[in-house]
């Protein structure tokens, strides 16, 4: 973990942070027939300022992750949804 945080790319560091948050604060989506159940809702309110210590523009990375189907954000001050399997694949776990 320390090696990743010290030497990993900004993308890998943010992916790892989202992964750890999903393990600690993730609430699974209710199973609805035909829906993907790998999405979890992060039950914490995160701001860009709180994530900004990662240095690279968080907005850009979150947009990239949304395009890749890893995260879904409904709007400002709304919950961030994380697709755990896609997140693990992106982290190569």
XYZ file of C-alpha atoms in Angstrom:
93
model
C 0.000 0.000 0.000
C 2.777 2.435 0.886
C 4.554 1.714 -2.402
C 1.368 2.360 -4.354
C 0.683 5.609 -2.519
C 4.287 6.799 -2.889
C 5.068 5.725 -6.431
C 1.760 4.910 -8.079
C 0.157 7.138 -10.671
C -2.556 9.562 -9.584
C -5.082 7.307 -11.294
C -3.955 4.229 -9.322
C -3.897 6.175 -6.060
C -7.460 7.428 -6.545
C -8.653 3.979 -7.614
C -7.080 2.514 -4.490
C -8.667 5.179 -2.280
C -12.093 4.469 -3.799
C -11.524 0.730 -3.303
C -10.661 1.151 0.391
C -13.615 3.511 0.923
C -15.958 1.034 -0.782
C -14.792 -1.697 1.603
C -15.234 0.486 4.682
C -18.280 2.606 3.825
C -19.916 0.808 0.887
C -23.580 -0.110 1.097
C -24.575 -2.721 -1.516
C -27.270 -1.863 -4.021
C -30.585 -3.563 -3.374
C -30.872 -6.601 -5.575
C -33.318 -5.730 -8.336
C -34.000 -8.351 -10.984
C -31.815 -7.833 -14.017
C -29.608 -5.151 -12.416
C -25.889 -5.383 -11.809
C -25.357 -5.956 -8.078
C -21.669 -4.984 -8.084
C -22.466 -1.328 -7.403
C -22.061 -0.061 -3.845
C -23.025 3.339 -2.522
C -20.352 5.155 -0.526
C -22.138 6.273 2.622
C -19.763 9.197 3.139
C -19.908 12.698 1.781
C -16.705 13.430 -0.131
C -15.697 16.756 -1.557
C -13.103 17.384 -4.202
C -11.050 19.234 -1.591
C -10.882 16.107 0.540
C -9.624 14.114 -2.427
C -7.401 16.856 -3.859
C -4.313 15.775 -1.944
C -3.849 13.186 -4.663
C -2.736 16.164 -6.826
C -4.064 15.338 -10.277
C -7.375 16.940 -11.044
C -9.900 14.745 -9.302
C -12.687 15.940 -11.567
C -10.810 14.662 -14.622
C -10.113 11.287 -13.057
C -13.664 10.847 -11.794
C -14.926 11.688 -15.294
C -12.579 9.061 -16.723
C -13.768 6.527 -14.143
C -17.405 7.338 -14.943
C -16.715 6.825 -18.664
C -15.125 3.460 -17.811
C -18.165 2.481 -15.725
C -16.231 2.406 -12.436
C -18.079 5.230 -10.650
C -21.390 6.998 -10.978
C -22.161 10.319 -9.271
C -25.735 11.549 -9.301
C -24.909 15.194 -8.632
C -23.378 17.660 -6.208
C -23.470 16.492 -2.610
C -25.007 13.195 -3.711
C -23.663 9.727 -3.036
C -20.864 8.345 -5.150
C -21.566 4.871 -6.511
C -18.629 2.505 -7.075
C -18.705 -0.678 -9.182
C -16.480 -2.937 -7.083
C -15.582 -5.532 -9.717
C -14.613 -2.914 -12.324
C -12.658 -1.058 -9.654
C -10.716 -4.218 -8.739
C -10.041 -4.899 -12.422
C -8.696 -1.355 -12.885
C -6.439 -1.849 -9.863
C -5.340 -5.263 -11.132
C -6.384 -6.928 -7.860
